[in-house]
Amino acid sequence: MKVLVAVKRVVDYNVKVRVKSDNTGVDIANVKMSMNPFDEIAIEEAVRLKEKGVATEVIAVSCGVAQCQETLRTAMAIGADRAILVETVEELQPLAVAKLLKALVDKEQPGFIILGKQAIDDDCNQTGQMLAALADLPQATFASKVEVVDGKASVTREVDGGSETLVLSLPAVITTDLRLNEPRYVTLPNIMKAKKKQLDIFKPEDLGVDVAPRIKTLKVTEPPVRGAGVKVPDVATLVDKLKNEAKVI
């Protein structure tokens, strides 16, 4: 069984994000980029499925600029067997990515598709759901435990009231949550091996997909600066300030 895993190149989670001076977007010039943390979990889970003998091949996929090859090499260093880059300089929104992944699903015919539940840059949490709808496949989001037995996937997922377990027929789409696993440390020998692994490059037009943005960003601004706190001498003063100044009660 093939496992297809989508990975995204994002601003590293340790970097303080800054907005461009003209408010057209986030400044990524000379900024450290890395793999989306939820996608690291997705790759780790796919590799573990291969180590258990459930999967035979793990394919990492990324959509974006040429530098996404670095992200794919990291995925192969973690354990992916090969990689596919859909290269484009267009701004890719969740629907466009879902359409690209759908084209690759049709091409590769994987038994399992794993994505991170969301990217830490846009926080959309849409691509996995859109892909499942486009490909007409069963889905389970926010997975905290995955087991594959007898051609079915048992997925424990977190919900508002606790957790629930879904049983999906394969092929299926799942999106990973933080509690699913802890990604392994990438060693230097594996980084060197990843440089020799196969990496195929396509253009969106090669897959017959229109990636033109459907939504236009009008303005990006920094969040308002949080005001300093104040100390109050007693509860009566606190209640008075909450009622007359903050007007929250």
CSV table of C-alpha atoms in Angstrom, one decimal:
chain,number,residue,atom,x,y,z
A,1,MET,CA,0.0,0.0,0.0
A,2,LYS,CA,1.3,3.5,-1.0
A,3,VAL,CA,0.9,6.3,1.5
A,4,LEU,CA,0.8,9.8,0.2
A,5,VAL,CA,1.8,12.6,2.6
A,6,ALA,CA,1.5,16.3,1.9
A,7,VAL,CA,4.1,18.6,3.4
A,8,LYS,CA,4.2,22.4,3.4
A,9,ARG,CA,7.2,24.9,3.6
A,10,VAL,CA,6.3,27.5,6.2
A,11,VAL,CA,8.1,30.2,8.3
A,12,ASP,CA,9.8,28.3,11.2
A,13,TYR,CA,7.8,28.3,14.3
A,14,ASN,CA,10.6,29.9,16.3
A,15,VAL,CA,10.7,33.0,14.1
A,16,LYS,CA,8.8,36.2,15.0
A,17,VAL,CA,6.6,36.9,12.0
A,18,ARG,CA,6.7,40.5,10.7
A,19,VAL,CA,4.3,42.2,8.3
A,20,LYS,CA,5.6,43.9,5.2
A,21,SER,CA,5.7,47.7,5.4
A,22,ASP,CA,3.1,48.0,2.6
A,23,ASN,CA,0.7,45.6,4.4
A,24,THR,CA,0.6,43.2,1.4
A,25,GLY,CA,1.6,40.1,3.4
A,26,VAL,CA,4.2,38.6,5.7
A,27,ASP,CA,7.9,39.3,5.2
A,28,ILE,CA,9.7,36.1,4.4
A,29,ALA,CA,12.9,37.6,3.0
A,30,ASN,CA,16.0,36.1,4.8
A,31,VAL,CA,13.7,34.3,7.2
A,32,LYS,CA,14.3,30.7,8.3
A,33,MET,CA,11.8,28.3,6.7
A,34,SER,CA,11.0,24.7,7.7
A,35,MET,CA,8.4,22.0,7.4
A,36,ASN,CA,5.0,22.6,8.9
A,37,PRO,CA,5.1,20.9,12.4
A,38,PHE,CA,1.8,19.0,11.8
A,39,ASP,CA,3.2,17.7,8.5
A,40,GLU,CA,6.2,16.4,10.3
A,41,ILE,CA,3.8,14.3,12.4
A,42,ALA,CA,2.1,13.1,9.2
A,43,ILE,CA,5.4,12.0,7.7
A,44,GLU,CA,6.4,10.3,11.0
A,45,GLU,CA,3.1,8.4,11.1
A,46,ALA,CA,3.5,7.2,7.5
A,47,VAL,CA,7.0,6.0,8.1
A,48,ARG,CA,5.8,4.1,11.2
A,49,LEU,CA,3.1,2.4,9.1
A,50,LYS,CA,5.9,1.3,6.7
A,51,GLU,CA,8.0,0.0,9.6
A,52,LYS,CA,5.0,-2.0,10.8
A,53,GLY,CA,4.7,-3.6,7.4
A,54,VAL,CA,1.4,-1.9,6.6
A,55,ALA,CA,2.7,0.4,4.0
A,56,THR,CA,5.1,-0.5,1.2
A,57,GLU,CA,6.0,3.0,0.0
A,58,VAL,CA,5.8,6.6,1.4
A,59,ILE,CA,5.6,9.4,-1.1
A,60,ALA,CA,6.0,13.0,0.1
A,61,VAL,CA,4.3,15.8,-1.8
A,62,SER,CA,4.7,19.5,-1.7
A,63,CYS,CA,3.3,22.4,-3.7
A,64,GLY,CA,5.0,25.7,-4.1
A,65,VAL,CA,8.2,27.4,-5.0
A,66,ALA,CA,11.5,25.6,-6.0
A,67,GLN,CA,12.8,25.9,-2.4
A,68,CYS,CA,10.1,23.4,-1.3
A,69,GLN,CA,12.6,20.8,-2.5
A,70,GLU,CA,14.5,21.4,0.8
A,71,THR,CA,11.3,20.5,2.7
A,72,LEU,CA,10.9,17.4,0.6
A,73,ARG,CA,14.5,16.3,1.3
A,74,THR,CA,13.7,16.6,5.0
A,75,ALA,CA,10.7,14.4,4.5
A,76,MET,CA,12.9,11.8,2.8
A,77,ALA,CA,15.4,12.1,5.6
A,78,ILE,CA,12.7,11.2,8.0
A,79,GLY,CA,11.9,8.2,5.9
A,80,ALA,CA,9.8,8.9,2.8
A,81,ASP,CA,10.9,6.8,-0.2
A,82,ARG,CA,10.5,9.5,-2.9
A,83,ALA,CA,9.0,12.9,-3.4
A,84,ILE,CA,6.9,15.0,-5.8
A,85,LEU,CA,7.1,18.8,-6.1
A,86,VAL,CA,4.3,20.7,-7.9
A,87,GLU,CA,6.3,23.8,-8.6
A,88,THR,CA,4.6,27.2,-9.0
A,89,VAL,CA,5.2,30.8,-7.9
A,90,GLU,CA,1.4,31.4,-7.7
A,91,GLU,CA,-0.1,32.0,-4.3
A,92,LEU,CA,-1.6,28.6,-3.4
A,93,GLN,CA,-4.9,28.6,-1.5
A,94,PRO,CA,-6.3,25.5,0.1
A,95,LEU,CA,-8.7,24.7,-2.7
A,96,ALA,CA,-5.9,24.9,-5.3
A,97,VAL,CA,-3.7,22.6,-3.2
A,98,ALA,CA,-6.5,20.1,-2.7
A,99,LYS,CA,-7.0,20.0,-6.5
A,100,LEU,CA,-3.3,19.4,-7.1
A,101,LEU,CA,-3.3,16.6,-4.5
A,102,LYS,CA,-6.5,15.1,-6.1
A,103,ALA,CA,-4.6,15.0,-9.4
A,104,LEU,CA,-1.7,13.2,-7.7
A,105,VAL,CA,-4.0,10.8,-5.9
A,106,ASP,CA,-5.5,9.9,-9.3
A,107,LYS,CA,-2.0,9.4,-10.7
A,108,GLU,CA,-0.4,7.5,-7.8
A,109,GLN,CA,-3.5,5.6,-6.5
A,110,PRO,CA,-2.3,5.6,-2.8
A,111,GLY,CA,-4.2,3.5,-0.2
A,112,PHE,CA,-3.8,6.2,2.4
A,113,ILE,CA,-3.4,10.0,2.3
A,114,ILE,CA,-2.1,11.8,5.4
A,115,LEU,CA,-1.9,15.6,5.9
A,116,GLY,CA,-1.2,17.8,8.9
A,117,LYS,CA,-4.5,19.2,10.2
A,118,GLN,CA,-3.4,22.7,9.4
A,119,ALA,CA,-0.5,24.9,8.5
A,120,ILE,CA,0.9,27.3,11.1
A,121,ASP,CA,1.1,30.2,8.6
A,122,ASP,CA,-2.5,30.5,7.4
A,123,ASP,CA,-4.2,28.2,10.0
A,124,CYS,CA,-6.9,27.3,7.4
A,125,ASN,CA,-7.5,23.7,8.4
A,126,GLN,CA,-9.2,23.1,5.0
A,127,THR,CA,-7.0,21.2,2.6
A,128,GLY,CA,-7.6,17.7,4.0
A,129,GLN,CA,-11.3,18.1,4.1
A,130,MET,CA,-11.4,19.6,0.6
A,131,LEU,CA,-9.2,16.8,-0.8
A,132,ALA,CA,-11.5,14.1,0.7
A,133,ALA,CA,-14.5,15.8,-0.9
A,134,LEU,CA,-12.9,16.2,-4.3
A,135,ALA,CA,-11.6,12.6,-4.3
A,136,ASP,CA,-14.9,11.2,-2.8
A,137,LEU,CA,-12.9,9.4,0.0
A,138,PRO,CA,-13.8,8.8,3.7
A,139,GLN,CA,-11.9,11.1,6.1
A,140,ALA,CA,-11.0,11.4,9.7
A,141,THR,CA,-9.6,14.7,11.0
A,142,PHE,CA,-7.6,15.6,14.1
A,143,ALA,CA,-6.3,12.0,14.5
A,144,SER,CA,-4.6,11.2,17.8
A,145,LYS,CA,-4.2,7.4,17.1
A,146,VAL,CA,-4.2,5.5,13.8
A,147,GLU,CA,-4.3,1.7,13.4
A,148,VAL,CA,-4.6,-0.1,10.0
A,149,VAL,CA,-6.0,-3.7,10.1
A,150,ASP,CA,-7.5,-5.9,7.4
A,151,GLY,CA,-7.8,-3.0,4.9
A,152,LYS,CA,-9.5,-0.7,7.3
A,153,ALA,CA,-8.2,2.2,9.4
A,154,SER,CA,-9.3,2.8,12.9
A,155,VAL,CA,-8.8,6.4,13.8
A,156,THR,CA,-9.2,8.0,17.2
A,157,ARG,CA,-9.8,11.7,16.9
A,158,GLU,CA,-10.3,14.5,19.4
A,159,VAL,CA,-13.7,16.2,19.6
A,160,ASP,CA,-15.1,18.8,22.0
A,161,GLY,CA,-16.5,16.3,24.4
A,162,GLY,CA,-13.4,14.1,24.5
A,163,SER,CA,-12.6,11.6,21.8
A,164,GLU,CA,-14.3,9.3,19.3
A,165,THR,CA,-13.1,6.4,17.1
A,166,LEU,CA,-13.9,6.1,13.5
A,167,VAL,CA,-13.4,3.0,11.2
A,168,LEU,CA,-12.7,3.9,7.6
A,169,SER,CA,-12.5,1.8,4.5
A,170,LEU,CA,-9.3,2.4,2.5
A,171,PRO,CA,-8.3,4.5,0.6
A,172,ALA,CA,-9.0,7.3,3.0
A,173,VAL,CA,-7.8,10.7,4.1
A,174,ILE,CA,-6.7,11.6,7.6
A,175,THR,CA,-5.3,14.8,9.1
A,176,THR,CA,-3.0,14.6,12.1
A,177,ASP,CA,-3.1,16.2,15.5
A,178,LEU,CA,-0.2,17.0,17.9
A,179,ARG,CA,-0.9,13.9,20.1
A,180,LEU,CA,-0.5,11.4,17.3
A,181,ASN,CA,3.2,11.0,17.7
A,182,GLU,CA,6.5,12.7,18.2
A,183,PRO,CA,8.6,13.0,15.0
A,184,ARG,CA,12.1,11.4,15.1
A,185,TYR,CA,15.3,13.4,15.1
A,186,VAL,CA,16.7,13.6,11.6
A,187,THR,CA,20.3,12.2,11.5
A,188,LEU,CA,23.1,13.4,9.2
A,189,PRO,CA,23.4,10.0,7.5
A,190,ASN,CA,19.7,10.1,6.6
A,191,ILE,CA,20.1,13.6,5.3
A,192,MET,CA,22.9,12.4,3.0
A,193,LYS,CA,20.8,9.4,1.8
A,194,ALA,CA,17.8,11.7,1.1
A,195,LYS,CA,19.9,13.6,-1.4
A,196,LYS,CA,20.0,10.5,-3.6
A,197,LYS,CA,16.3,9.7,-3.4
A,198,GLN,CA,14.0,10.3,-6.3
A,199,LEU,CA,12.3,13.8,-6.5
A,200,ASP,CA,9.9,14.4,-9.5
A,201,ILE,CA,8.9,17.9,-10.4
A,202,PHE,CA,5.6,18.8,-12.1
A,203,LYS,CA,3.9,22.1,-13.0
A,204,PRO,CA,0.2,22.6,-12.2
A,205,GLU,CA,-0.6,22.6,-16.0
A,206,ASP,CA,1.0,19.2,-16.2
A,207,LEU,CA,-1.7,17.9,-13.9
A,208,GLY,CA,-4.5,19.9,-15.6
A,209,VAL,CA,-5.2,22.1,-12.6
A,210,ASP,CA,-6.0,25.8,-12.5
A,211,VAL,CA,-4.4,27.3,-9.3
A,212,ALA,CA,-5.6,30.9,-9.8
A,213,PRO,CA,-6.5,32.4,-6.3
A,214,ARG,CA,-10.2,32.5,-5.6
A,215,ILE,CA,-9.8,34.9,-2.6
A,216,LYS,CA,-7.9,38.2,-2.6
A,217,THR,CA,-6.0,39.5,0.4
A,218,LEU,CA,-6.8,43.2,0.8
A,219,LYS,CA,-4.5,44.0,3.7
A,220,VAL,CA,-2.4,42.3,6.3
A,221,THR,CA,-1.8,44.1,9.6
A,222,GLU,CA,-0.1,43.4,13.0
A,223,PRO,CA,-2.4,42.6,15.9
A,224,PRO,CA,-3.0,45.5,18.2
A,225,VAL,CA,-0.5,45.9,21.0
A,226,ARG,CA,-1.8,44.5,24.2
A,227,GLY,CA,-2.2,47.1,26.9
A,228,ALA,CA,-0.4,46.9,30.2
A,229,GLY,CA,-2.1,45.4,33.2
A,230,VAL,CA,-3.0,47.2,36.4
A,231,LYS,CA,-3.1,46.2,40.1
A,232,VAL,CA,-6.2,46.9,42.1
A,233,PRO,CA,-6.4,47.2,45.9
A,234,ASP,CA,-9.6,45.2,46.4
A,235,VAL,CA,-12.4,43.2,44.7
A,236,ALA,CA,-14.8,46.2,44.7
A,237,THR,CA,-12.3,48.3,42.6
A,238,LEU,CA,-11.9,45.3,40.3
A,239,VAL,CA,-15.6,45.0,39.7
A,240,ASP,CA,-15.9,48.7,39.2
A,241,LYS,CA,-13.2,48.7,36.5
A,242,LEU,CA,-14.7,45.7,34.8
A,243,LYS,CA,-18.1,47.3,34.7
A,244,ASN,CA,-17.3,51.0,33.9
A,245,GLU,CA,-13.9,50.9,32.1
A,246,ALA,CA,-13.7,47.4,30.4
A,247,LYS,CA,-17.5,47.2,30.2
A,248,VAL,CA,-17.4,43.4,30.2
A,249,ILE,CA,-20.0,43.0,33.0
